[in-house]
Amino acid sequence: MRSAPTRPAAAVRRLLGPVLVLGMLTAALALLHRTFRGYDWSDLGRDLLGLGPGTALAALLATAASYVAMTGYDTLALRYVGHPLPYRRYGLASFVATAFGNNLGASAVVGAALRARVYSSWQVPRSAVARIVGLNTVTLALGAAVLAGAGVLHDPATAARALRLPPTVVVALGAVLLAGVLGYLVWALVGRAVGRGRWRLERPSPRLALTQVALSTLEWLSMAAVLHVLLPADDRMAFLPFAAAFAVATVAGLVSNVPGGLGVFETALVVLLGGTTSPADLAVALVAYRLVYFVLPLLLAAALLVRHEIRTGAAAAPLPTTATPDVHAPVAGAAGLRVPAMRAPSAAEQTRPAGAGTTAGRLPTVLTPSVLALVVAGAGTFVAVRGDLPGSRGLDVPAMATSLVGWSALLLGLGLHRRLRTAWAATLSLLAGTAVLAVTHGDVVLGAVTAALALLLVPARAVFSRGTRSRRPRDLVRPAVAAALVVGAVAWQELAGSVDAPVLTTALSAAPLADRLAAVAGVAGVVLAGTWVLRRRRPDGASADDDELARVEDLVARSGRCAAQLAFTGDKRFFFAPCGAAFLMYQVEGRSWVVMGDPVGDPAAVPGLLRSFLAEVDRHAGRPVLYSVLDDHADLYRASGLAVTKFGEEAVVPLQGYTLSGKARTNLRTCRNKSQRLGMTVEVVAPEDVDPLVPELRAVSDAWLAERRGGEKRFSLGAFDDDYVRRSPVAVVRQEGRVIAFATLWVGGDGEEVQVDLMRRLPDGPSTVMTYLFVESLLWAQEQGFSAFNLGTAPLSGLRTGAGAPAWERLGHLVWTHGGPLYNFQGLRAFKQGFGPQWRPCYVAAPRGLVLPGAMVDVATLVGGGVRGVVRG
């Protein structure tokens, strides 16, 4: 049996997202540190109080105006989709979605998830929710365009200095933005609907479009006013140019996907303001803005969401599993979307009244992961830059050590956002240790805060269910090396270093080279440990043991699907139903848990099997991909939250009454007669008689592979392995006693179907040999009483191209049409069509959204035997 190969490229892909986010944060924080290096952060509390009650009240009023205007977005959207609701309902949905989306990053996804969560309790259709989210996005963009465009055109010289662009470019940019808004209004006045089918976008009414522009502009102005009033009146720039700069910085923070745009927004604003405000005043205003516009609304939104969950009764209104995003699984960066797990309600749940029972248990799943992640990451950012704990006066800890703790907290926040068990344990240990250290040094406030956060994490342990404990000693090498680097860096600064400063200050300043190298080593250790905590751990056991294979053997022997024989290729893992009556064969590639074919076994056990498998995939933070499935269980896959997408067709020849006579079979008869005149014969050898032929068969296989200059394909079809070849009947073509071609035949356990698997031929054999082999194998199956002969799949065959076709199918058809130089898609279908088959569709079931392209890359890597196999073809 072959074990699954290791692929370093998969590890690189898994780390790319966190590394990019971390790099963006590092660059942003480095610039912020240079800008604010002269500010004494110990004076922050006094400076915040120095803003005065009048300024604080003005900022709070502007914040309230902004969030109220945001609820107006939903007013317009509900009118647009024709589904009116009382303001007390959609106002809650809008406020909660906006507050959480602003703070957690990926605001469009988070906002959509929370809107779906709240709206679903009022029976708003999922299609309407999607249109509401879309119109809200358009409305938000309109205001940004008006604000930025009008601001730069109002004072191009000042805007040009702030944006570091020539005045002509600034004027052109402003004109383009305003022209876009004007074009939208013209389309609403005289335009027609855009798109077709389910992608059709109806134009809004002129009145609605004008209201969108006015309301969004007001909302952006009020949001900018929050920060503007917090700046000193003496040296702040005029409001309109400031609002334009604010809009650009806010958009930069939104598209960065960093939670709350933390660091990115501040960095962009520092650059755009161009020194018009002193660093000390700007630092105080930015912190106050975060508190007023982000933290306070988030706390209020969390309280309102708790109240909503309690009143509606989460147990009586479970999340829809077909289309609405799952708020219980916040999206981690660009990692994609997660499939909600299915669970049949218990008898107690079926009789439980609304609002009873499990609401309290659900609240941590709604609030804990991302809220705690935001708190931990925010505190980590402060500590990493400052090199000191907030409020700490009695702790005598080296600044580098404290700064590295901050960087660790920043990475742990990302792990909490992904609901990783290792991140939960590490964060709990970090908070508990800090609390003990603070209390023993007399810092009661810091000890109480960190202890409270730790106590919040303890009851939420079940929420952080992703990831598994490592059982291999070699997996401990990375954290050991990371610990050595961190400890070594701290020890150097404590014992031999010439400066006692945070990591960023040491690395970017004129400190001695040894000190800077120590700082870099410390950061490298933290990053190394962070990648160990954040990594997605593969399940144990790359191949099956003897007990599993015995259970598989029994279930396959009773299966009607010939492709169940792929269970014996040696490159599969197995997942059994809780009752043991069915199994899935799969392998892990990158983030994808790729299942080969439909479940094998008792159909009654399939729902429980699928639920258990999806839960296991989610526990490992993976994505499920069911490859080459038929439509037998398509409804179940859709009910489980998976999108079922066609990827090709399978050719099945009905054998009852099949004959080579008639005009349609002329080519087959001609090929058969020609092959027989050339002295070729075909014999189907029973499995027990195959062993003596194995050396000859291997010689044919090796010659075929050498001529192709490629390796064996895997996973979705058999490869030449002595034990595997001996399992099935083999159709052998001889010419003058020499084996020149062969094919292994899968036989269904119910005796109904035969399918061709492994096919090999000598490169110098007659050109008709494979057609002759198929014809004789087909006639043999008919003589043996089988009802169908399966010729296998024609990839990308039969995909739709019309207006209502999914984008994946249209792309697949484009490859089918023009991808001949890479793979002969059309020739393969034409060859199989010559046997007169019936075509049945094959599908891929994967999570909804933009997951499928990446999942299919993982599938191709598995089938090709690695990235090199995909490239070679």
mmCIF file of N, CA and C in Angstrom, residues 306 309-311 313-315 355-364:
data_model
loop_
_atom_site.group_PDB
_atom_site.id
_atom_site.type_symbol
_atom_site.label_atom_id
_atom_site.label_comp_id
_atom_site.label_asym_id
_atom_site.label_seq_id
_atom_site.Cartn_x
_atom_site.Cartn_y
_atom_site.Cartn_z
ATOM 1 N N VAL A 306 -27.264 39.628 22.367
ATOM 2 C CA VAL A 306 -27.605 38.699 23.453
ATOM 3 C C VAL A 306 -29.100 38.768 23.741
ATOM 4 N N GLU A 309 -31.012 37.053 20.982
ATOM 5 C CA GLU A 309 -30.898 35.597 21.044
ATOM 6 C C GLU A 309 -31.793 35.032 22.137
ATOM 7 N N ILE A 310 -31.821 35.706 23.282
ATOM 8 C CA ILE A 310 -32.635 35.217 24.385
ATOM 9 C C ILE A 310 -34.116 35.291 24.041
ATOM 10 N N ARG A 311 -34.530 36.385 23.407
ATOM 11 C CA ARG A 311 -35.952 36.580 23.112
ATOM 12 C C ARG A 311 -36.441 35.667 22.005
ATOM 13 N N GLY A 313 -35.019 32.749 21.042
ATOM 14 C CA GLY A 313 -34.849 31.333 21.324
ATOM 15 C C GLY A 313 -34.055 30.645 20.239
ATOM 16 N N ALA A 314 -32.748 30.537 20.443
ATOM 17 C CA ALA A 314 -31.900 29.975 19.400
ATOM 18 C C ALA A 314 -32.220 28.532 19.111
ATOM 19 N N ALA A 315 -32.622 27.777 20.141
ATOM 20 C CA ALA A 315 -32.895 26.359 19.901
ATOM 21 C C ALA A 315 -34.120 26.147 19.035
ATOM 22 N N GLY A 355 -37.110 30.040 22.996
ATOM 23 C CA GLY A 355 -36.366 30.803 23.979
ATOM 24 C C GLY A 355 -35.877 30.005 25.147
ATOM 25 N N ALA A 356 -36.144 28.696 25.181
ATOM 26 C CA ALA A 356 -35.758 27.903 26.331
ATOM 27 C C ALA A 356 -34.501 27.134 26.054
ATOM 28 N N GLY A 357 -33.874 26.715 27.123
ATOM 29 C CA GLY A 357 -32.860 25.694 27.044
ATOM 30 C C GLY A 357 -31.476 26.141 26.695
ATOM 31 N N THR A 358 -31.152 26.183 25.413
ATOM 32 C CA THR A 358 -29.749 26.242 25.002
ATOM 33 C C THR A 358 -29.286 27.621 24.586
ATOM 34 N N THR A 359 -30.091 28.652 24.790
ATOM 35 C CA THR A 359 -29.670 29.982 24.348
ATOM 36 C C THR A 359 -28.379 30.414 25.025
ATOM 37 N N ALA A 360 -28.308 30.197 26.327
ATOM 38 C CA ALA A 360 -27.094 30.583 27.034
ATOM 39 C C ALA A 360 -25.890 29.840 26.509
ATOM 40 N N GLY A 361 -26.091 28.591 26.157
ATOM 41 C CA GLY A 361 -24.995 27.824 25.607
ATOM 42 C C GLY A 361 -24.569 28.306 24.252
ATOM 43 N N ARG A 362 -25.492 28.934 23.505
ATOM 44 C CA ARG A 362 -25.151 29.407 22.160
ATOM 45 C C ARG A 362 -24.460 30.757 22.172
ATOM 46 N N LEU A 363 -24.638 31.520 23.261
ATOM 47 C CA LEU A 363 -24.097 32.871 23.259
ATOM 48 C C LEU A 363 -22.588 32.904 23.083
ATOM 49 N N PRO A 364 -21.819 32.013 23.717
ATOM 50 C CA PRO A 364 -20.377 32.047 23.438
ATOM 51 C C PRO A 364 -20.057 31.813 21.980
#
